[in-house]
Short mmCIF file of C-alpha atoms in Angstrom, two decimals:
data_model
loop_
_atom_site.label_atom_id
_atom_site.label_comp_id
_atom_site.label_asym_id
_atom_site.label_seq_id
_atom_site.Cartn_x
_atom_site.Cartn_y
_atom_site.Cartn_z
CA UNK X 1 42.51 -33.98 31.57
CA UNK X 2 39.42 -34.46 29.44
CA UNK X 3 37.75 -31.03 29.65
CA UNK X 4 34.13 -30.44 30.58
CA UNK X 5 33.80 -27.71 27.95
CA UNK X 6 35.84 -26.91 24.85
CA UNK X 7 35.77 -24.35 22.05
CA UNK X 8 34.92 -25.63 18.58
CA UNK X 9 36.75 -23.78 15.80
CA UNK X 10 36.60 -24.79 12.11
CA UNK X 11 39.72 -25.99 10.31
CA UNK X 12 42.06 -23.09 9.57
CA UNK X 13 42.10 -23.95 5.84
CA UNK X 14 38.36 -23.29 5.76
CA UNK X 15 38.08 -20.43 8.25
CA UNK X 16 41.14 -18.26 7.59
CA UNK X 17 40.51 -17.44 3.91
CA UNK X 18 36.97 -16.35 4.80
CA UNK X 19 38.27 -14.23 7.68
CA UNK X 20 40.98 -12.64 5.57
CA UNK X 21 38.40 -11.77 2.95
CA UNK X 22 36.25 -9.86 5.43
CA UNK X 23 39.16 -8.35 7.38
CA UNK X 24 40.62 -6.77 4.25
CA UNK X 25 37.31 -5.97 2.59
CA UNK X 26 37.30 -2.45 3.97
CA UNK X 27 34.09 -3.12 5.92
CA UNK X 28 34.34 -5.03 9.19
CA UNK X 29 31.42 -3.42 11.05
CA UNK X 30 27.78 -4.51 10.82
CA UNK X 31 27.01 -5.18 7.17
CA UNK X 32 26.17 -7.84 4.62
CA UNK X 33 27.82 -10.70 6.56
CA UNK X 34 25.68 -9.91 9.60
CA UNK X 35 22.52 -9.86 7.49
CA UNK X 36 23.45 -13.15 5.85
CA UNK X 37 24.24 -14.77 9.20
CA UNK X 38 20.84 -13.74 10.53
CA UNK X 39 18.99 -15.21 7.58
CA UNK X 40 21.04 -18.45 7.69
CA UNK X 41 20.43 -18.78 11.44
CA UNK X 42 16.70 -18.30 10.90
CA UNK X 43 16.86 -21.15 8.43
CA UNK X 44 18.55 -23.37 10.99
CA UNK X 45 16.01 -22.53 13.70
CA UNK X 46 13.10 -22.89 11.31
CA UNK X 47 11.09 -19.84 12.37
CA UNK X 48 11.08 -16.38 13.88
CA UNK X 49 13.35 -13.42 13.18
CA UNK X 50 17.01 -13.43 14.23
CA UNK X 51 18.46 -10.31 15.86
CA UNK X 52 22.21 -10.91 16.00
CA UNK X 53 24.02 -9.26 18.89
CA UNK X 54 27.41 -8.98 20.55
CA UNK X 55 26.42 -11.26 23.45
CA UNK X 56 23.69 -13.43 24.88
CA UNK X 57 23.44 -10.92 27.73
CA UNK X 58 22.55 -8.19 25.22
CA UNK X 59 19.86 -10.53 23.88
CA UNK X 60 18.41 -10.97 27.36
CA UNK X 61 18.47 -7.21 27.94
CA UNK X 62 16.65 -6.42 24.70
CA UNK X 63 14.14 -9.23 25.30
CA UNK X 64 13.25 -7.73 28.68
CA UNK X 65 12.85 -4.28 27.12
CA UNK X 66 10.63 -5.63 24.33
CA UNK X 67 8.58 -7.56 26.91
CA UNK X 68 7.84 -4.22 28.59
CA UNK X 69 9.75 -4.81 31.83
CA UNK X 70 10.60 -1.57 33.61
CA UNK X 71 12.17 -0.34 36.82
CA UNK X 72 10.31 -1.63 39.86
CA UNK X 73 8.70 -4.55 38.01
CA UNK X 74 9.36 -8.17 38.89
CA UNK X 75 10.58 -11.00 36.69
CA UNK X 76 10.20 -14.62 37.75
CA UNK X 77 13.35 -16.62 37.12
CA UNK X 78 15.41 -19.60 38.22
CA UNK X 79 18.50 -19.62 40.42
CA UNK X 80 19.92 -22.61 38.51
CA UNK X 81 21.58 -20.87 35.59
CA UNK X 82 24.65 -18.88 34.61
CA UNK X 83 24.64 -15.42 36.18
CA UNK X 84 23.87 -13.36 33.01
CA UNK X 85 20.30 -14.70 32.97
CA UNK X 86 19.55 -12.80 36.16
CA UNK X 87 22.06 -9.94 35.88
CA UNK X 88 20.10 -8.84 32.79
CA UNK X 89 16.96 -8.45 34.91
CA UNK X 90 18.79 -5.97 37.09
CA UNK X 91 19.92 -4.09 33.98
CA UNK X 92 16.33 -2.94 33.38
CA UNK X 93 15.88 -2.03 37.05
CA UNK X 94 13.54 -4.91 37.81
CA UNK X 95 13.64 -7.29 40.75
CA UNK X 96 14.09 -11.06 40.60
CA UNK X 97 11.48 -13.36 42.08
CA UNK X 98 12.68 -16.95 42.39
CA UNK X 99 10.70 -19.99 41.37
CA UNK X 100 11.88 -23.42 42.49
CA UNK X 101 13.03 -26.13 40.09
CA UNK X 102 11.45 -29.41 39.15
CA UNK X 103 13.62 -31.95 40.96
CA UNK X 104 13.26 -34.44 38.10
CA UNK X 105 14.78 -32.07 35.51
CA UNK X 106 16.49 -29.18 37.28
CA UNK X 107 14.47 -26.76 35.15
CA UNK X 108 12.07 -24.13 36.48
CA UNK X 109 8.89 -25.57 37.98
CA UNK X 110 5.57 -24.54 36.45
CA UNK X 111 3.80 -25.10 39.77
CA UNK X 112 6.20 -22.84 41.63
CA UNK X 113 6.06 -20.14 38.96
CA UNK X 114 2.31 -19.89 39.46
CA UNK X 115 2.71 -19.60 43.22
CA UNK X 116 4.92 -16.50 42.97
CA UNK X 117 3.05 -14.60 40.23
CA UNK X 118 1.78 -11.27 41.54
CA UNK X 119 0.64 -7.86 40.31
CA UNK X 120 4.26 -6.76 39.74
CA UNK X 121 5.15 -9.78 37.57
CA UNK X 122 5.87 -8.54 34.04
CA UNK X 123 7.83 -11.44 32.53
CA UNK X 124 8.99 -14.99 33.16
CA UNK X 125 12.46 -16.20 32.20
CA UNK X 126 12.85 -19.93 31.69
CA UNK X 127 16.21 -21.63 31.13
CA UNK X 128 16.89 -24.80 29.15
CA UNK X 129 19.61 -25.66 31.61
CA UNK X 130 22.50 -27.71 30.21
CA UNK X 131 20.53 -28.17 26.97
CA UNK X 132 17.46 -29.76 28.57
CA UNK X 133 14.20 -28.20 27.28
CA UNK X 134 11.82 -26.72 29.82
CA UNK X 135 8.20 -27.81 30.21
CA UNK X 136 7.09 -25.92 27.09
CA UNK X 137 3.47 -27.06 27.26
CA UNK X 138 3.02 -26.14 30.93
CA UNK X 139 4.81 -22.80 30.67
CA UNK X 140 2.89 -21.74 27.56
CA UNK X 141 -0.39 -22.55 29.30
CA UNK X 142 0.66 -20.47 32.30
CA UNK X 143 1.74 -17.56 30.09
CA UNK X 144 -1.61 -17.56 28.31
CA UNK X 145 -3.56 -17.85 31.55
CA UNK X 146 -1.90 -14.82 33.17
CA UNK X 147 -1.01 -12.88 29.98
CA UNK X 148 2.66 -12.73 31.00
CA UNK X 149 5.34 -12.94 28.27
CA UNK X 150 7.98 -15.65 28.46
CA UNK X 151 11.65 -15.25 27.60
CA UNK X 152 13.39 -18.55 26.89
CA UNK X 153 17.09 -18.58 27.72
CA UNK X 154 18.33 -21.23 25.30
CA UNK X 155 22.02 -20.31 25.65
CA UNK X 156 22.75 -23.96 26.48
CA UNK X 157 20.18 -25.43 24.14
CA UNK X 158 20.99 -24.78 20.50
CA UNK X 159 19.29 -27.55 18.54
CA UNK X 160 17.12 -28.74 21.42
CA UNK X 161 13.56 -29.52 20.30
CA UNK X 162 9.98 -29.70 21.47
CA UNK X 163 7.51 -31.57 19.27
CA UNK X 164 10.12 -31.67 16.54
CA UNK X 165 10.68 -27.90 16.44
CA UNK X 166 13.88 -26.29 17.67
CA UNK X 167 14.00 -23.85 20.56
CA UNK X 168 13.23 -20.45 19.08
CA UNK X 169 9.76 -21.43 17.84
CA UNK X 170 7.84 -21.75 21.11
CA UNK X 171 7.97 -18.44 23.00
CA UNK X 172 7.91 -14.75 21.98
CA UNK X 173 11.60 -14.32 22.77
CA UNK X 174 14.40 -16.89 22.72
CA UNK X 175 17.96 -16.04 23.69
CA UNK X 176 21.07 -17.70 22.27
CA UNK X 177 24.70 -17.34 23.25
CA UNK X 178 27.57 -17.71 20.79
CA UNK X 179 30.19 -17.26 23.49
CA UNK X 180 33.40 -19.27 23.22
CA UNK X 181 32.27 -22.58 24.68
CA UNK X 182 28.75 -22.94 23.31
CA UNK X 183 27.55 -25.37 20.61
CA UNK X 184 28.16 -22.59 18.07
CA UNK X 185 30.66 -19.84 18.76
CA UNK X 186 31.31 -16.58 16.94
CA UNK X 187 34.16 -16.06 19.48
CA UNK X 188 31.69 -13.88 21.35
CA UNK X 189 28.16 -13.01 20.39
CA UNK X 190 24.54 -13.91 20.75
CA UNK X 191 21.13 -13.66 19.17
CA UNK X 192 17.54 -12.96 20.09
CA UNK X 193 14.94 -14.93 18.18
CA UNK X 194 11.75 -12.85 18.01
CA UNK X 195 8.45 -14.22 16.71
CA UNK X 196 6.68 -10.88 16.18
CA UNK X 197 7.91 -8.91 13.15
CA UNK X 198 7.11 -5.47 14.60
CA UNK X 199 9.01 -6.21 17.81
CA UNK X 200 11.88 -7.48 15.67
CA UNK X 201 12.05 -4.14 13.88
CA UNK X 202 12.04 -2.32 17.22
CA UNK X 203 14.77 -4.64 18.46
CA UNK X 204 16.98 -3.61 15.54
CA UNK X 205 16.65 0.03 16.57
CA UNK X 206 17.39 -0.72 20.23
CA UNK X 207 20.48 -2.64 19.08
CA UNK X 208 21.95 0.46 17.45
CA UNK X 209 21.71 3.45 19.83
CA UNK X 210 18.00 3.96 19.07
CA UNK X 211 18.90 4.81 15.47
CA UNK X 212 17.05 3.30 12.52
CA UNK X 213 19.64 2.04 10.04
CA UNK X 214 17.10 2.30 7.23
CA UNK X 215 17.35 6.09 7.58
CA UNK X 216 20.32 8.44 7.32
CA UNK X 217 21.75 9.87 10.54
CA UNK X 218 20.27 13.25 9.60
CA UNK X 219 16.80 11.79 9.13
CA UNK X 220 16.83 9.84 12.41
CA UNK X 221 15.14 10.92 15.59
CA UNK X 222 16.05 8.92 18.71
CA UNK X 223 12.88 8.47 20.73
CA UNK X 224 13.93 5.80 23.24
CA UNK X 225 17.04 4.36 24.84
CA UNK X 226 19.24 2.28 22.56
CA UNK X 227 22.56 0.50 22.97
CA UNK X 228 25.64 -0.55 21.02
CA UNK X 229 24.78 -4.24 20.91
CA UNK X 230 25.21 -5.13 17.25
CA UNK X 231 27.27 -8.00 15.83
CA UNK X 232 30.04 -7.15 13.36
CA UNK X 233 31.00 -8.72 10.03
CA UNK X 234 34.02 -10.52 11.49
CA UNK X 235 32.02 -12.38 14.14
CA UNK X 236 29.23 -13.00 11.64
CA UNK X 237 31.67 -14.53 9.16
CA UNK X 238 32.88 -16.96 11.81
CA UNK X 239 29.24 -17.74 12.53
CA UNK X 240 28.51 -18.41 8.87
CA UNK X 241 31.39 -20.89 8.68
CA UNK X 242 30.19 -22.54 11.89
CA UNK X 243 26.65 -22.88 10.57
CA UNK X 244 27.93 -24.96 7.64
CA UNK X 245 28.72 -27.78 10.07
CA UNK X 246 26.41 -27.04 13.00
CA UNK X 247 24.08 -29.99 12.51
CA UNK X 248 26.92 -32.50 12.92
CA UNK X 249 28.45 -30.61 15.86
CA UNK X 250 25.16 -30.53 17.76
CA UNK X 251 24.49 -34.15 16.82
CA UNK X 252 27.78 -35.20 18.43
CA UNK X 253 26.57 -33.81 21.75
CA UNK X 254 23.22 -35.56 21.31
CA UNK X 255 24.81 -38.89 20.41
CA UNK X 256 27.04 -38.78 23.48
CA UNK X 257 24.15 -37.70 25.69
CA UNK X 258 21.93 -40.53 24.51
CA UNK X 259 24.78 -42.98 25.04
CA UNK X 260 25.10 -41.85 28.67
CA UNK X 261 21.33 -42.01 29.12
CA UNK X 262 21.38 -45.64 28.06
CA UNK X 263 24.55 -46.83 29.77
CA UNK X 264 23.99 -45.09 33.12
CA UNK X 265 20.50 -46.47 33.70
CA UNK X 266 20.25 -48.31 37.04
CA UNK X 267 23.86 -47.54 38.04
CA UNK X 268 24.25 -47.48 41.81
CA UNK X 269 24.61 -43.95 43.19
CA UNK X 270 23.44 -42.29 39.96
CA UNK X 271 20.06 -40.67 39.34
CA UNK X 272 19.39 -39.63 35.76
CA UNK X 273 17.60 -36.50 34.60
CA UNK X 274 14.10 -37.00 33.26
CA UNK X 275 12.99 -35.17 30.12
CA UNK X 276 9.57 -33.69 29.46
CA UNK X 277 7.29 -35.44 26.99
CA UNK X 278 7.96 -34.57 23.34
CA UNK X 279 11.24 -32.82 24.22
CA UNK X 280 14.71 -33.58 22.84
CA UNK X 281 17.76 -32.24 24.71
CA UNK X 282 20.88 -31.03 22.92
CA UNK X 283 23.10 -31.99 25.88
CA UNK X 284 25.45 -29.02 26.07
CA UNK X 285 26.46 -30.66 29.34
CA UNK X 286 25.58 -34.13 30.46
CA UNK X 287 23.86 -33.64 33.79
CA UNK X 288 23.06 -36.23 36.41
CA UNK X 289 22.55 -36.48 40.16
CA UNK X 290 25.02 -38.47 42.23
CA UNK X 291 25.49 -39.40 45.84
CA UNK X 292 28.69 -38.00 47.41
CA UNK X 293 29.36 -35.48 44.65
CA UNK X 294 32.75 -34.43 46.05
CA UNK X 295 33.90 -38.03 45.97
CA UNK X 296 32.58 -38.44 42.42
CA UNK X 297 34.40 -35.32 41.17
CA UNK X 298 37.66 -36.43 42.83
CA UNK X 299 37.41 -39.93 41.40
CA UNK X 300 36.88 -38.58 37.89
CA UNK X 301 39.73 -36.06 38.23
CA UNK X 302 42.08 -38.77 39.51
CA UNK X 303 41.32 -40.59 36.27
CA UNK X 304 41.88 -37.61 33.99
CA UNK X 305 38.29 -36.47 33.49
CA UNK X 306 36.81 -33.16 34.58
CA UNK X 307 33.45 -33.24 36.34
CA UNK X 308 31.83 -30.27 38.04
CA UNK X 309 28.61 -28.57 39.09
CA UNK X 310 29.99 -25.63 37.00
CA UNK X 311 27.48 -22.95 38.00
CA UNK X 312 26.95 -21.28 41.35
CA UNK X 313 23.27 -21.09 42.18
CA UNK X 314 22.31 -17.48 41.62
CA UNK X 315 20.45 -16.91 44.88
CA UNK X 316 23.85 -17.09 46.62
CA UNK X 317 24.78 -13.78 44.97
CA UNK X 318 23.60 -10.99 47.27
CA UNK X 319 23.01 -8.59 44.34
CA UNK X 320 20.63 -11.04 42.69
CA UNK X 321 18.83 -12.28 45.79
CA UNK X 322 16.07 -9.64 45.94
CA UNK X 323 13.60 -11.96 47.63
CA UNK X 324 15.34 -14.72 49.62
CA UNK X 325 13.18 -17.79 49.15
CA UNK X 326 12.82 -21.33 50.33
CA UNK X 327 13.72 -23.51 47.33
CA UNK X 328 13.68 -27.08 48.66
CA UNK X 329 13.78 -28.79 45.27
CA UNK X 330 16.78 -26.72 44.23
CA UNK X 331 18.49 -27.43 47.55
CA UNK X 332 18.24 -31.16 46.95
CA UNK X 333 18.94 -31.07 43.22
CA UNK X 334 21.96 -28.79 43.57
CA UNK X 335 23.48 -30.93 46.31
CA UNK X 336 23.65 -33.88 43.88
CA UNK X 337 24.01 -32.23 40.46
CA UNK X 338 27.16 -32.86 38.45
CA UNK X 339 28.15 -32.54 34.79
CA UNK X 340 30.50 -34.73 32.77
CA UNK X 341 32.02 -34.06 29.32
CA UNK X 342 29.58 -34.67 26.49
CA UNK X 343 30.65 -32.59 23.50
CA UNK X 344 32.24 -33.04 20.09
CA UNK X 345 35.70 -33.70 21.59
CA UNK X 346 34.54 -36.77 23.55
CA UNK X 347 35.61 -39.92 21.70
CA UNK X 348 34.02 -43.36 21.91
CA UNK X 349 36.96 -44.43 24.05
CA UNK X 350 36.45 -41.45 26.36
CA UNK X 351 32.81 -42.16 26.97
CA UNK X 352 33.40 -45.89 27.50
CA UNK X 353 36.07 -45.02 30.04
CA UNK X 354 33.66 -42.71 31.87
CA UNK X 355 30.97 -45.38 32.01
CA UNK X 356 33.43 -47.97 33.35
CA UNK X 357 34.69 -45.57 36.03
CA UNK X 358 31.22 -44.59 37.17
CA UNK X 359 30.07 -48.19 37.35
CA UNK X 360 33.04 -49.06 39.59
CA UNK X 361 31.89 -46.44 42.13
CA UNK X 362 33.62 -43.66 44.07
#
């Protein structure tokens, strides 16, 4: 079965000597490797300050804290995402207010965001779902109009661009996941890209129990809640090896995605995703809308290819559904949405086979 998602690990001849070096160095906790990984990742993103963490969820949590979200506040979000996006909102004691999606893209709708903004709204989370950039221009205009900070969840969108700049350059806070199946994995881990240098310094203190690592333990004075969210040297070393080849890995997703975009145009029963002007997806998943999704998934499985909607819409989780809402665009989009394999493991033969199968119908 051709998998929908797959972990990318460097060749053992390259990775293992580097891992052995750090494992037997006598220092496997947060240290020089973590610092180096952060600076190298900043170079890849092309801006901002990288706060490496032990998960993308930790990055979301710290972003919400730095955005000033507190218990009883509201955060506008999307129900079309992996659960951590919205679980993190509950971690700060805030409530989730749903915005609908744009049916053309599946991403959060600027128009609907504006409709649900109220006096309790303290942040907006936007998700580059499946590697498709959000409406950066529209969301930035809305953020400036209402003075509400935006947190971009780019867990699916490493390498995605708007106006030639990668995600991580457009909003105050951008969240990345380095969990096992993402474009770049550190086995588990994440990062928060922060544009403001002062907030970055505060983020470093939150990451480590509220302690400032620039001071000794005896000279520290914890003045706010911190957490044990740091990355360690072992994960960072894996990340450093991954970064050496990340451009080609991400490009393989993009090449496959563009191939599907071209070959699936005007195919009966298929409706392609539209992309916002000046945006470039990184295609963590290849997403499309199909008629008779169950039949489509079965047909692909019968031919050795995994296809799936993958994520449960988050408003179906009772814990996350603070304000049950009518989301007609999501209802329609989700009823048709399906993903097919698009990553580095998909060969030319694989993608040609998928196109032939889809064109034959289901």
